[in-house]
mmCIF file of C-alpha atoms in Angstrom:
data_model
loop_
_atom_site.group_PDB
_atom_site.id
_atom_site.type_symbol
_atom_site.label_atom_id
_atom_site.label_comp_id
_atom_site.label_asym_id
_atom_site.label_seq_id
_atom_site.Cartn_x
_atom_site.Cartn_y
_atom_site.Cartn_z
ATOM 1 C CA MET C 191 7.710 17.922 8.148
ATOM 2 C CA HIS C 192 9.143 14.886 9.918
ATOM 3 C CA THR C 193 12.904 15.068 9.479
ATOM 4 C CA SER C 194 16.075 13.495 10.758
ATOM 5 C CA PRO C 195 19.462 15.187 10.979
ATOM 6 C CA PRO C 196 21.769 14.884 7.966
ATOM 7 C CA PRO C 197 24.240 12.020 8.128
ATOM 8 C CA SER C 198 27.766 12.582 9.299
ATOM 9 C CA ASP C 199 30.454 12.333 6.616
ATOM 10 C CA ALA C 200 33.155 11.029 8.894
ATOM 11 C CA THR C 201 33.758 8.567 11.653
ATOM 12 C CA THR C 202 33.076 10.052 15.078
ATOM 13 C CA GLU C 203 34.015 9.049 18.588
ATOM 14 C CA SER C 204 30.750 7.129 18.790
ATOM 15 C CA GLY C 205 31.641 4.843 15.887
ATOM 16 C CA PRO C 206 31.745 4.613 12.103
ATOM 17 C CA PRO C 207 29.520 6.871 9.977
ATOM 18 C CA PRO C 208 25.996 5.630 9.299
ATOM 19 C CA VAL C 209 24.621 4.438 5.976
ATOM 20 C CA PRO C 210 21.763 6.861 5.272
ATOM 21 C CA LEU C 211 18.464 5.747 3.743
ATOM 22 C CA GLY C 212 15.710 8.133 2.739
ATOM 23 C CA ALA C 213 12.086 7.345 3.565
ATOM 24 C CA LEU C 214 8.987 8.892 1.966
ATOM 25 C CA VAL C 215 5.886 8.536 4.134
ATOM 26 C CA PRO C 216 2.481 10.312 4.269
ATOM 27 C CA LEU C 217 2.325 11.552 7.864
ATOM 28 C CA THR C 218 -0.023 14.550 7.558
ATOM 29 C CA ARG C 219 -3.303 15.232 5.753
ATOM 30 C CA PRO C 220 -4.417 14.999 3.047
ATOM 31 C CA GLY C 221 -2.219 11.900 3.100
ATOM 32 C CA TRP C 222 -3.622 8.662 4.480
ATOM 33 C CA THR C 223 -1.866 9.113 7.804
ATOM 34 C CA GLU C 224 -2.869 5.766 9.337
ATOM 35 C CA ALA C 225 -1.201 3.946 6.458
ATOM 36 C CA GLY C 226 1.790 6.256 6.747
ATOM 37 C CA ARG C 227 2.174 5.536 10.455
ATOM 38 C CA HIS C 228 2.131 1.780 9.822
ATOM 39 C CA LEU C 229 4.591 2.061 6.937
ATOM 40 C CA LEU C 230 6.961 4.120 9.071
ATOM 41 C CA ALA C 231 6.682 1.648 11.966
ATOM 42 C CA GLY C 232 7.782 -1.173 9.674
ATOM 43 C CA LEU C 233 10.662 0.845 8.244
ATOM 44 C CA GLU C 234 11.882 1.911 11.687
ATOM 45 C CA LEU C 235 11.622 -1.586 13.155
ATOM 46 C CA GLY C 236 13.577 -2.986 10.218
ATOM 47 C CA VAL C 237 16.348 -0.429 10.689
ATOM 48 C CA GLU C 238 16.526 -1.053 14.443
ATOM 49 C CA GLU C 239 16.838 -4.805 13.900
ATOM 50 C CA VAL C 240 19.560 -4.400 11.266
ATOM 51 C CA ASN C 241 21.509 -2.142 13.617
ATOM 52 C CA ALA C 242 21.043 -4.509 16.557
ATOM 53 C CA ALA C 243 22.601 -7.242 14.395
ATOM 54 C CA GLY C 244 25.705 -5.160 13.615
ATOM 55 C CA GLY C 245 24.483 -2.864 10.876
ATOM 56 C CA ILE C 246 26.105 -2.889 7.436
ATOM 57 C CA GLY C 247 29.686 -3.991 7.923
ATOM 58 C CA GLY C 248 29.657 -2.353 11.343
ATOM 59 C CA ARG C 249 28.013 0.845 10.093
ATOM 60 C CA PRO C 250 24.503 1.583 11.388
ATOM 61 C CA LEU C 251 21.620 2.362 9.081
ATOM 62 C CA GLU C 252 20.142 5.837 9.524
ATOM 63 C CA LEU C 253 16.598 6.568 8.345
ATOM 64 C CA LEU C 254 15.996 10.115 7.066
ATOM 65 C CA VAL C 255 12.198 10.482 7.032
ATOM 66 C CA ARG C 256 10.331 12.987 4.885
ATOM 67 C CA ASP C 257 6.581 13.560 5.057
ATOM 68 C CA THR C 258 5.004 13.644 1.575
ATOM 69 C CA ALA C 259 1.470 14.530 2.783
ATOM 70 C CA ALA C 260 0.208 12.820 -0.425
ATOM 71 C CA ASP C 261 1.728 15.665 -2.464
ATOM 72 C CA PRO C 262 3.696 14.653 -5.605
ATOM 73 C CA GLY C 263 5.587 17.951 -5.592
ATOM 74 C CA ARG C 264 6.696 17.439 -2.009
ATOM 75 C CA ALA C 265 7.862 13.937 -2.879
ATOM 76 C CA GLU C 266 9.947 15.199 -5.794
ATOM 77 C CA ALA C 267 11.533 17.857 -3.593
ATOM 78 C CA ALA C 268 12.236 15.285 -0.883
ATOM 79 C CA VAL C 269 13.968 12.958 -3.346
ATOM 80 C CA GLU C 270 16.180 15.830 -4.495
ATOM 81 C CA GLU C 271 16.983 16.799 -0.904
ATOM 82 C CA LEU C 272 17.754 13.236 0.115
ATOM 83 C CA ALA C 273 19.942 12.729 -2.936
ATOM 84 C CA GLY C 274 21.918 15.800 -1.884
ATOM 85 C CA LEU C 275 22.316 14.373 1.608
ATOM 86 C CA GLY C 276 24.016 11.305 0.159
ATOM 87 C CA VAL C 277 21.468 8.578 0.840
ATOM 88 C CA ALA C 278 22.285 5.134 -0.517
ATOM 89 C CA ALA C 279 18.636 4.683 -1.529
ATOM 90 C CA VAL C 280 15.149 6.107 -1.056
ATOM 91 C CA ALA C 281 12.321 3.885 0.152
ATOM 92 C CA GLY C 282 8.671 3.936 1.079
ATOM 93 C CA GLU C 283 5.567 5.847 -0.050
ATOM 94 C CA TYR C 284 1.973 4.680 0.012
ATOM 95 C CA HIS C 285 0.071 6.878 -2.442
ATOM 96 C CA SER C 286 0.433 5.761 -6.063
ATOM 97 C CA VAL C 287 0.483 9.190 -7.718
ATOM 98 C CA VAL C 288 3.072 10.380 -5.192
ATOM 99 C CA ALA C 289 5.226 7.282 -5.669
ATOM 100 C CA ARG C 290 5.053 7.804 -9.430
ATOM 101 C CA ALA C 291 6.470 11.326 -9.061
ATOM 102 C CA ALA C 292 9.187 10.084 -6.703
ATOM 103 C CA ALA C 293 10.130 7.262 -9.066
ATOM 104 C CA VAL C 294 10.541 9.591 -12.023
ATOM 105 C CA ARG C 295 12.711 11.986 -10.021
ATOM 106 C CA ALA C 296 14.822 9.190 -8.523
ATOM 107 C CA GLU C 297 15.464 7.776 -11.985
ATOM 108 C CA ALA C 298 16.525 11.168 -13.299
ATOM 109 C CA LEU C 299 18.946 11.633 -10.389
ATOM 110 C CA GLY C 300 20.323 8.082 -10.410
ATOM 111 C CA VAL C 301 19.100 7.300 -6.891
ATOM 112 C CA PRO C 302 17.749 3.799 -6.103
ATOM 113 C CA PHE C 303 14.073 3.957 -5.104
ATOM 114 C CA LEU C 304 12.412 0.901 -3.572
ATOM 115 C CA CYS C 305 8.663 1.567 -3.561
ATOM 116 C CA SER C 306 7.090 -0.130 -0.572
ATOM 117 C CA SER C 307 3.340 0.135 -0.930
ATOM 118 C CA ALA C 308 2.028 2.019 -3.999
ATOM 119 C CA VAL C 309 0.348 -0.187 -6.609
ATOM 120 C CA LEU C 310 -0.475 1.854 -9.741
ATOM 121 C CA ASP C 311 0.507 -0.429 -12.642
ATOM 122 C CA ALA C 312 2.504 2.109 -14.667
ATOM 123 C CA LEU C 313 4.663 3.425 -11.857
ATOM 124 C CA THR C 314 6.818 4.842 -14.666
ATOM 125 C CA GLU C 315 5.855 5.320 -18.314
ATOM 126 C CA GLU C 316 9.044 3.745 -19.653
ATOM 127 C CA PRO C 317 11.289 0.964 -18.281
ATOM 128 C CA VAL C 318 13.734 2.377 -15.734
ATOM 129 C CA ALA C 319 16.909 1.121 -14.078
ATOM 130 C CA TRP C 320 16.854 2.685 -10.615
ATOM 131 C CA VAL C 321 13.365 1.757 -9.362
ATOM 132 C CA ALA C 322 11.929 -1.455 -7.921
ATOM 133 C CA ARG C 323 8.657 -2.212 -6.143
ATOM 134 C CA LEU C 324 7.460 -4.599 -3.442
ATOM 135 C CA ALA C 325 3.700 -3.972 -3.687
ATOM 136 C CA PRO C 326 1.824 -5.852 -6.426
ATOM 137 C CA ALA C 327 0.580 -4.035 -9.498
ATOM 138 C CA GLN C 328 -2.965 -2.753 -8.995
ATOM 139 C CA SER C 329 -4.333 -4.882 -11.823
ATOM 140 C CA HIS C 330 -3.045 -8.055 -10.149
ATOM 141 C CA GLY C 331 -4.715 -7.412 -6.797
ATOM 142 C CA TRP C 332 -7.911 -5.914 -8.172
ATOM 143 C CA ARG C 333 -8.437 -8.805 -10.600
ATOM 144 C CA SER C 334 -8.315 -11.079 -7.568
ATOM 145 C CA TYR C 335 -10.927 -8.870 -5.893
ATOM 146 C CA ALA C 336 -13.143 -9.068 -9.001
ATOM 147 C CA GLY C 337 -12.785 -12.852 -8.909
ATOM 148 C CA PHE C 338 -13.964 -12.826 -5.310
ATOM 149 C CA LEU C 339 -17.053 -10.803 -6.288
ATOM 150 C CA LEU C 340 -17.924 -13.203 -9.089
ATOM 151 C CA ALA C 341 -17.438 -16.256 -6.845
ATOM 152 C CA ALA C 342 -19.800 -14.653 -4.307
ATOM 153 C CA GLY C 343 -22.468 -14.228 -7.012
ATOM 154 C CA HIS C 344 -22.070 -10.491 -7.675
ATOM 155 C CA ARG C 345 -22.250 -9.580 -11.362
ATOM 156 C CA ARG C 346 -23.974 -6.210 -11.193
ATOM 157 C CA ILE C 347 -21.526 -3.867 -9.484
ATOM 158 C CA ALA C 348 -21.664 -0.148 -8.719
ATOM 159 C CA VAL C 349 -18.640 1.941 -7.784
ATOM 160 C CA ALA C 350 -18.747 5.217 -5.833
ATOM 161 C CA ARG C 351 -15.681 6.843 -7.336
ATOM 162 C CA GLN C 352 -13.754 10.025 -6.709
ATOM 163 C CA ALA C 353 -11.638 11.579 -9.423
ATOM 164 C CA SER C 354 -8.048 10.317 -9.345
ATOM 165 C CA LEU C 355 -5.722 8.338 -11.564
ATOM 166 C CA TYR C 356 -5.675 5.517 -9.005
ATOM 167 C CA TRP C 357 -9.466 5.155 -8.757
ATOM 168 C CA GLU C 358 -9.847 5.446 -12.530
ATOM 169 C CA ALA C 359 -7.304 2.677 -13.057
ATOM 170 C CA GLY C 360 -9.061 0.456 -10.530
ATOM 171 C CA THR C 361 -12.403 0.995 -12.245
ATOM 172 C CA ARG C 362 -10.908 -0.082 -15.579
ATOM 173 C CA VAL C 363 -9.530 -3.269 -14.048
ATOM 174 C CA LEU C 364 -12.916 -4.145 -12.539
ATOM 175 C CA ARG C 365 -14.816 -3.290 -15.714
ATOM 176 C CA ASP C 366 -12.513 -5.351 -17.924
ATOM 177 C CA HIS C 367 -12.398 -8.401 -15.664
ATOM 178 C CA LEU C 368 -16.103 -8.449 -14.810
ATOM 179 C CA GLY C 369 -17.200 -7.533 -18.326
ATOM 180 C CA GLN C 370 -15.388 -10.516 -19.818
ATOM 181 C CA ARG C 371 -17.410 -12.746 -17.484
ATOM 182 C CA GLY C 372 -20.860 -11.268 -17.932
ATOM 183 C CA GLY C 373 -20.644 -8.623 -15.222
ATOM 184 C CA THR C 374 -21.385 -4.910 -15.365
ATOM 185 C CA VAL C 375 -19.971 -1.868 -13.567
ATOM 186 C CA THR C 376 -21.971 1.330 -12.983
ATOM 187 C CA GLU C 377 -20.018 4.443 -11.986
ATOM 188 C CA LEU C 378 -21.463 6.860 -9.415
ATOM 189 C CA ASP C 379 -19.692 10.166 -8.786
ATOM 190 C CA ALA C 380 -18.714 10.250 -5.114
ATOM 191 C CA ASP C 381 -17.635 13.893 -5.410
ATOM 192 C CA ALA C 382 -20.869 15.192 -6.957
ATOM 193 C CA LEU C 383 -23.553 13.048 -5.273
ATOM 194 C CA THR C 384 -24.636 13.388 -1.649
ATOM 195 C CA PRO C 385 -24.894 10.126 0.304
ATOM 196 C CA ARG C 386 -28.695 10.264 -0.090
ATOM 197 C CA GLU C 387 -28.471 10.859 -3.839
ATOM 198 C CA LEU C 388 -26.002 8.031 -4.190
ATOM 199 C CA CYS C 389 -28.360 5.677 -2.332
ATOM 200 C CA ASP C 390 -31.188 6.681 -4.676
ATOM 201 C CA ALA C 391 -29.030 5.965 -7.722
ATOM 202 C CA LEU C 392 -27.904 2.645 -6.268
ATOM 203 C CA ALA C 393 -31.474 1.549 -5.543
ATOM 204 C CA GLU C 394 -32.500 2.460 -9.090
ATOM 205 C CA ASP C 395 -29.539 0.641 -10.627
ATOM 206 C CA GLY C 396 -30.188 -2.646 -8.834
ATOM 207 C CA ALA C 397 -26.504 -3.439 -8.211
ATOM 208 C CA THR C 398 -25.857 -6.102 -5.580
ATOM 209 C CA ALA C 399 -22.472 -4.655 -4.533
ATOM 210 C CA LEU C 400 -21.226 -1.107 -4.025
ATOM 211 C CA LEU C 401 -17.464 -0.554 -4.051
ATOM 212 C CA LEU C 402 -16.042 2.508 -2.315
ATOM 213 C CA LEU C 403 -13.371 3.942 -4.596
ATOM 214 C CA ALA C 404 -13.064 6.973 -2.391
ATOM 215 C CA GLY C 405 -11.035 8.405 0.458
ATOM 216 C CA THR C 406 -11.595 7.904 4.145
ATOM 217 C CA PRO C 407 -13.024 9.278 6.365
ATOM 218 C CA GLN C 408 -14.541 11.550 3.704
ATOM 219 C CA PRO C 409 -16.557 10.601 1.746
ATOM 220 C CA ALA C 410 -16.373 6.867 2.502
ATOM 221 C CA VAL C 411 -17.640 6.916 6.102
ATOM 222 C CA PRO C 412 -20.842 8.937 5.417
ATOM 223 C CA LEU C 413 -21.565 6.727 2.401
ATOM 224 C CA VAL C 414 -21.343 3.563 4.491
ATOM 225 C CA ARG C 415 -23.658 5.022 7.123
ATOM 226 C CA ALA C 416 -26.193 6.063 4.474
ATOM 227 C CA VAL C 417 -26.230 2.696 2.722
ATOM 228 C CA ARG C 418 -26.507 0.777 6.000
ATOM 229 C CA ALA C 419 -29.479 2.944 7.062
ATOM 230 C CA ASP C 420 -31.360 2.622 3.746
ATOM 231 C CA ARG C 421 -33.758 -0.314 3.910
ATOM 232 C CA ARG C 422 -33.999 -0.362 0.105
ATOM 233 C CA LEU C 423 -30.369 -1.452 0.083
ATOM 234 C CA ASP C 424 -30.600 -4.311 2.571
ATOM 235 C CA GLY C 425 -28.444 -7.109 1.227
ATOM 236 C CA VAL C 426 -26.206 -4.848 -0.879
ATOM 237 C CA LEU C 427 -22.549 -5.736 -0.253
ATOM 238 C CA ILE C 428 -20.305 -2.773 0.510
ATOM 239 C CA GLY C 429 -16.691 -3.326 -0.553
ATOM 240 C CA ALA C 430 -13.484 -1.286 -0.305
ATOM 241 C CA PRO C 431 -10.730 -2.908 -2.359
ATOM 242 C CA ALA C 432 -8.145 -0.239 -1.449
ATOM 243 C CA GLY C 433 -8.062 -1.454 2.163
ATOM 244 C CA GLN C 434 -9.732 1.294 4.195
ATOM 245 C CA PRO C 435 -11.441 -1.126 6.669
ATOM 246 C CA GLU C 436 -8.154 -2.644 7.825
ATOM 247 C CA PHE C 437 -7.146 0.382 9.879
ATOM 248 C CA PRO C 438 -8.449 1.166 13.380
ATOM 249 C CA GLY C 439 -9.821 4.553 12.327
ATOM 250 C CA TRP C 440 -12.427 2.777 10.199
ATOM 251 C CA LEU C 441 -13.681 0.777 13.152
ATOM 252 C CA ALA C 442 -13.632 3.830 15.431
ATOM 253 C CA ALA C 443 -15.690 5.845 12.944
ATOM 254 C CA LEU C 444 -18.220 3.189 11.964
ATOM 255 C CA GLY C 445 -18.363 0.532 14.674
ATOM 256 C CA ALA C 446 -20.494 -2.416 13.609
ATOM 257 C CA ASP C 447 -21.494 -0.613 10.386
ATOM 258 C CA GLY C 448 -17.882 -0.972 9.236
ATOM 259 C CA SER C 449 -17.868 -4.756 9.494
ATOM 260 C CA GLY C 450 -18.547 -7.064 6.579
ATOM 261 C CA VAL C 451 -16.796 -4.721 4.097
ATOM 262 C CA PRO C 452 -14.332 -6.831 2.052
ATOM 263 C CA PHE C 453 -10.948 -5.289 1.255
ATOM 264 C CA LEU C 454 -7.637 -6.286 -0.270
ATOM 265 C CA ARG C 455 -4.547 -6.955 1.797
ATOM 266 C CA TYR C 456 -1.235 -8.517 0.860
ATOM 267 C CA LEU C 457 -0.618 -11.219 3.455
ATOM 268 C CA PRO C 458 -0.096 -14.996 3.235
ATOM 269 C CA GLU C 459 -2.775 -17.433 4.263
ATOM 270 C CA ARG C 460 -0.557 -18.779 7.054
ATOM 271 C CA PRO C 461 2.206 -16.543 8.457
ATOM 272 C CA GLY C 462 5.606 -18.146 8.932
ATOM 273 C CA PRO C 463 7.792 -17.817 12.041
ATOM 274 C CA GLN C 464 9.418 -14.582 10.858
ATOM 275 C CA ALA C 465 6.053 -13.015 10.073
ATOM 276 C CA VAL C 466 4.795 -13.945 13.533
ATOM 277 C CA ARG C 467 7.888 -12.480 15.227
ATOM 278 C CA VAL C 468 7.801 -9.243 13.224
ATOM 279 C CA GLY C 469 4.041 -8.986 13.697
ATOM 280 C CA GLU C 470 4.402 -9.181 17.463
ATOM 281 C CA ALA C 471 7.106 -6.495 17.463
ATOM 282 C CA LEU C 472 4.978 -4.233 15.249
ATOM 283 C CA ARG C 473 1.935 -4.787 17.451
ATOM 284 C CA THR C 474 3.915 -3.629 20.477
ATOM 285 C CA ARG C 475 5.309 -0.653 18.598
ATOM 286 C CA LEU C 476 1.976 0.519 17.185
ATOM 287 C CA GLY C 477 -0.242 -0.388 20.126
ATOM 288 C CA GLU C 478 -2.688 -1.957 17.667
ATOM 289 C CA GLU C 479 -2.919 -4.736 15.093
ATOM 290 C CA PRO C 480 -0.317 -4.112 12.371
ATOM 291 C CA SER C 481 -1.551 -3.920 8.790
ATOM 292 C CA PHE C 482 0.130 -5.443 5.754
ATOM 293 C CA VAL C 483 1.499 -1.925 5.101
ATOM 294 C CA ALA C 484 3.677 -2.241 8.207
ATOM 295 C CA CYS C 485 4.974 -5.555 6.853
ATOM 296 C CA GLU C 486 5.775 -3.835 3.567
ATOM 297 C CA GLY C 487 7.890 -1.344 5.486
ATOM 298 C CA TRP C 488 9.854 -4.063 7.275
ATOM 299 C CA ASP C 489 10.327 -6.013 4.036
ATOM 300 C CA THR C 490 11.645 -2.880 2.335
ATOM 301 C CA VAL C 491 14.464 -2.565 4.849
ATOM 302 C CA ALA C 492 15.195 -6.305 4.630
ATOM 303 C CA VAL C 493 15.718 -5.985 0.862
ATOM 304 C CA LEU C 494 17.866 -2.861 1.099
ATOM 305 C CA ALA C 495 19.980 -4.204 3.964
ATOM 306 C CA GLU C 496 20.711 -7.391 2.029
ATOM 307 C CA ALA C 497 21.636 -5.299 -1.020
ATOM 308 C CA LEU C 498 24.001 -3.129 1.015
ATOM 309 C CA ARG C 499 25.649 -6.123 2.684
ATOM 310 C CA THR C 500 26.027 -8.115 -0.519
ATOM 311 C CA TYR C 501 26.863 -5.542 -3.173
ATOM 312 C CA GLY C 502 28.102 -2.438 -1.341
ATOM 313 C CA THR C 503 26.808 0.924 -0.193
ATOM 314 C CA GLY C 504 27.178 2.824 -3.471
ATOM 315 C CA ARG C 505 23.999 3.660 -5.352
ATOM 316 C CA ALA C 506 25.018 1.611 -8.384
ATOM 317 C CA ASP C 507 25.753 -1.285 -6.008
ATOM 318 C CA VAL C 508 22.247 -1.169 -4.548
ATOM 319 C CA VAL C 509 20.451 -1.494 -7.878
ATOM 320 C CA ARG C 510 22.417 -4.650 -8.648
ATOM 321 C CA ALA C 511 20.269 -6.300 -5.990
ATOM 322 C CA TRP C 512 17.167 -5.765 -8.149
ATOM 323 C CA GLU C 513 18.520 -8.603 -10.305
ATOM 324 C CA GLY C 514 19.988 -10.635 -7.440
ATOM 325 C CA GLY C 515 18.753 -13.582 -5.418
ATOM 326 C CA ALA C 516 15.787 -13.964 -3.115
ATOM 327 C CA VAL C 517 15.430 -12.135 0.206
ATOM 328 C CA ALA C 518 13.362 -13.603 3.044
ATOM 329 C CA GLY C 519 10.553 -11.199 3.882
ATOM 330 C CA THR C 520 7.600 -11.418 6.228
ATOM 331 C CA ARG C 521 5.335 -12.618 3.414
ATOM 332 C CA GLY C 522 7.584 -14.923 1.425
ATOM 333 C CA GLU C 523 10.740 -14.853 -0.662
ATOM 334 C CA ILE C 524 11.186 -11.523 -2.411
ATOM 335 C CA ARG C 525 12.663 -11.661 -5.897
ATOM 336 C CA PHE C 526 12.368 -9.004 -8.598
ATOM 337 C CA SER C 527 11.440 -9.442 -12.252
ATOM 338 C CA ARG C 528 10.529 -7.277 -15.200
ATOM 339 C CA VAL C 529 6.760 -7.107 -15.735
ATOM 340 C CA ALA C 530 5.226 -5.560 -18.835
ATOM 341 C CA GLY C 531 3.256 -2.399 -18.117
ATOM 342 C CA THR C 532 4.951 -1.454 -14.830
ATOM 343 C CA GLY C 533 8.240 0.103 -16.001
ATOM 344 C CA VAL C 534 10.049 -1.085 -12.865
ATOM 345 C CA ARG C 535 11.535 -4.238 -11.418
ATOM 346 C CA GLN C 536 8.722 -5.878 -9.515
ATOM 347 C CA TRP C 537 8.204 -8.563 -6.861
ATOM 348 C CA VAL C 538 5.991 -11.101 -8.678
ATOM 349 C CA TRP C 539 3.870 -11.489 -6.641
ATOM 350 C CA PRO C 540 3.178 -10.840 -2.966
ATOM 351 C CA PRO C 541 0.336 -12.972 -1.579
ATOM 352 C CA VAL C 542 -3.152 -11.507 -2.034
ATOM 353 C CA GLN C 543 -6.171 -11.864 0.276
ATOM 354 C CA VAL C 544 -9.686 -10.500 0.387
ATOM 355 C CA ALA C 545 -10.665 -10.047 4.045
ATOM 356 C CA ASP C 546 -13.269 -8.236 6.143
ATOM 357 C CA ARG C 547 -14.104 -7.414 9.732
ATOM 358 C CA ASP C 548 -16.263 -10.114 11.281
ATOM 359 C CA PRO C 549 -19.807 -8.747 11.900
ATOM 360 C CA ALA C 550 -19.990 -10.896 15.049
ATOM 361 C CA GLU C 551 -16.701 -9.441 16.338
ATOM 362 C CA PRO C 552 -15.643 -6.318 14.380
ATOM 363 C CA GLY C 553 -12.186 -6.291 15.935
ATOM 364 C CA ARG C 554 -11.456 -9.644 14.279
ATOM 365 C CA PHE C 555 -10.580 -10.177 10.606
ATOM 366 C CA ARG C 556 -11.910 -12.971 8.396
ATOM 367 C CA VAL C 557 -10.122 -14.169 5.251
ATOM 368 C CA LEU C 558 -12.765 -14.546 2.544
ATOM 369 C CA HIS C 559 -10.620 -15.286 -0.499
ATOM 370 C CA GLN C 560 -6.990 -16.151 -1.135
ATOM 371 C CA GLY C 561 -5.600 -14.972 -4.450
#
C-alpha cells in the first residue's frame, strides 16, 4: 500500500504543521493502474503548486495517499484510517463502485469527500452533505457518446459487456438514448464468450459498431485483435466509451489496431492558458501525454485549496465550499449544484469530447465530437 507518514500535530522547527488531505487512488491490480498513476500525478502536482505559493495560510498541504486497488472494502478502511489521522478532506478515486463505498463511509464519518474521477450516476442512494464530485455523471457523458454514434450513422449497436454495476449502468444509458431514436443495442457477454465466439455473434447480429464495456488489457485487447483480424467484420466500428484507448498501455498493446477506437474524455475543445501550463507540467512529470484524469486530479486540489483558504481548515468549513463560488480549473470554472439522481453536489458539467487515436498517426488524438 502506498502510504505517507501521519501528519504532525504541532509546529516543528521546520515550520507550522501541515494541513493533511487524504487521497484514494488505484495503484495496484486489479485497479486500473494507468488511470491511478495519472490521477495521483495531478493530485501531487496540485499540492506542490499550492505549497510553492505559500500553502494554506502558511501551512503546507500534505497528501496522505492510500491505494484502493479497485477494492470497495479497502476504500472504506482507508477513509476510516484517514479520518482518524485528522485529514481535512478525502479526495480522488477512479473506479465508480469504489468511490461509492468511500462516499458512503465519508458521509457516515462526517469527512468531506471530493470525488475526482468516478462517474456512476447514483454515487450515493440518498442526498448527502459531505460529498461532492468533479467528474460528470455517467448518463451525461454516455448520452453524448450515443449522440456521436447516431450522427455517424450507427443505429445497430452491439456491446461486449462484463458484469459490473458500472457497465450495466452504461448499457442502460445507451439502450435508452438509442432506443428513443430508432437504434438497437445487442448485449454480448464478454466474460462467457471467447473472442472468436464473440466475432461469430457479432457477424450474425449485423451491428455496425461494437462497444467494449470491458476491462483492459483483459478482455478488451484480445477482443480488438480478433475483430480487426476478422474479414467478416471489416467496417465495424470498435468503440470504448470508458476511455481505455487514451492511455499509453493501449497503444503499446495494440499498435495500429488500437487506433480509430472512439472514447470519452472530459476536456475542452480549446485549452486555456492554465490548462496548457498544467498540461506541460504533467507531461514532464509523467513522461507521457497526460490524460483528462490527471487534470481531474489537479482540479481536485484547486477546489480543496480554495475551500481551505476561504472557509477554514475544519471539516465543516470545507463542505461550505460545495455551495460557494466558482473555482478556476484546467477545464473551466468549477461550481457545484444539486443534480437529481446523483445524491451529491456535482460540477454541472465538465466539457465532454469523443476522441480517438488517428489511424495515420496512432500517437496523435483526433476530436470527433464535442458534447
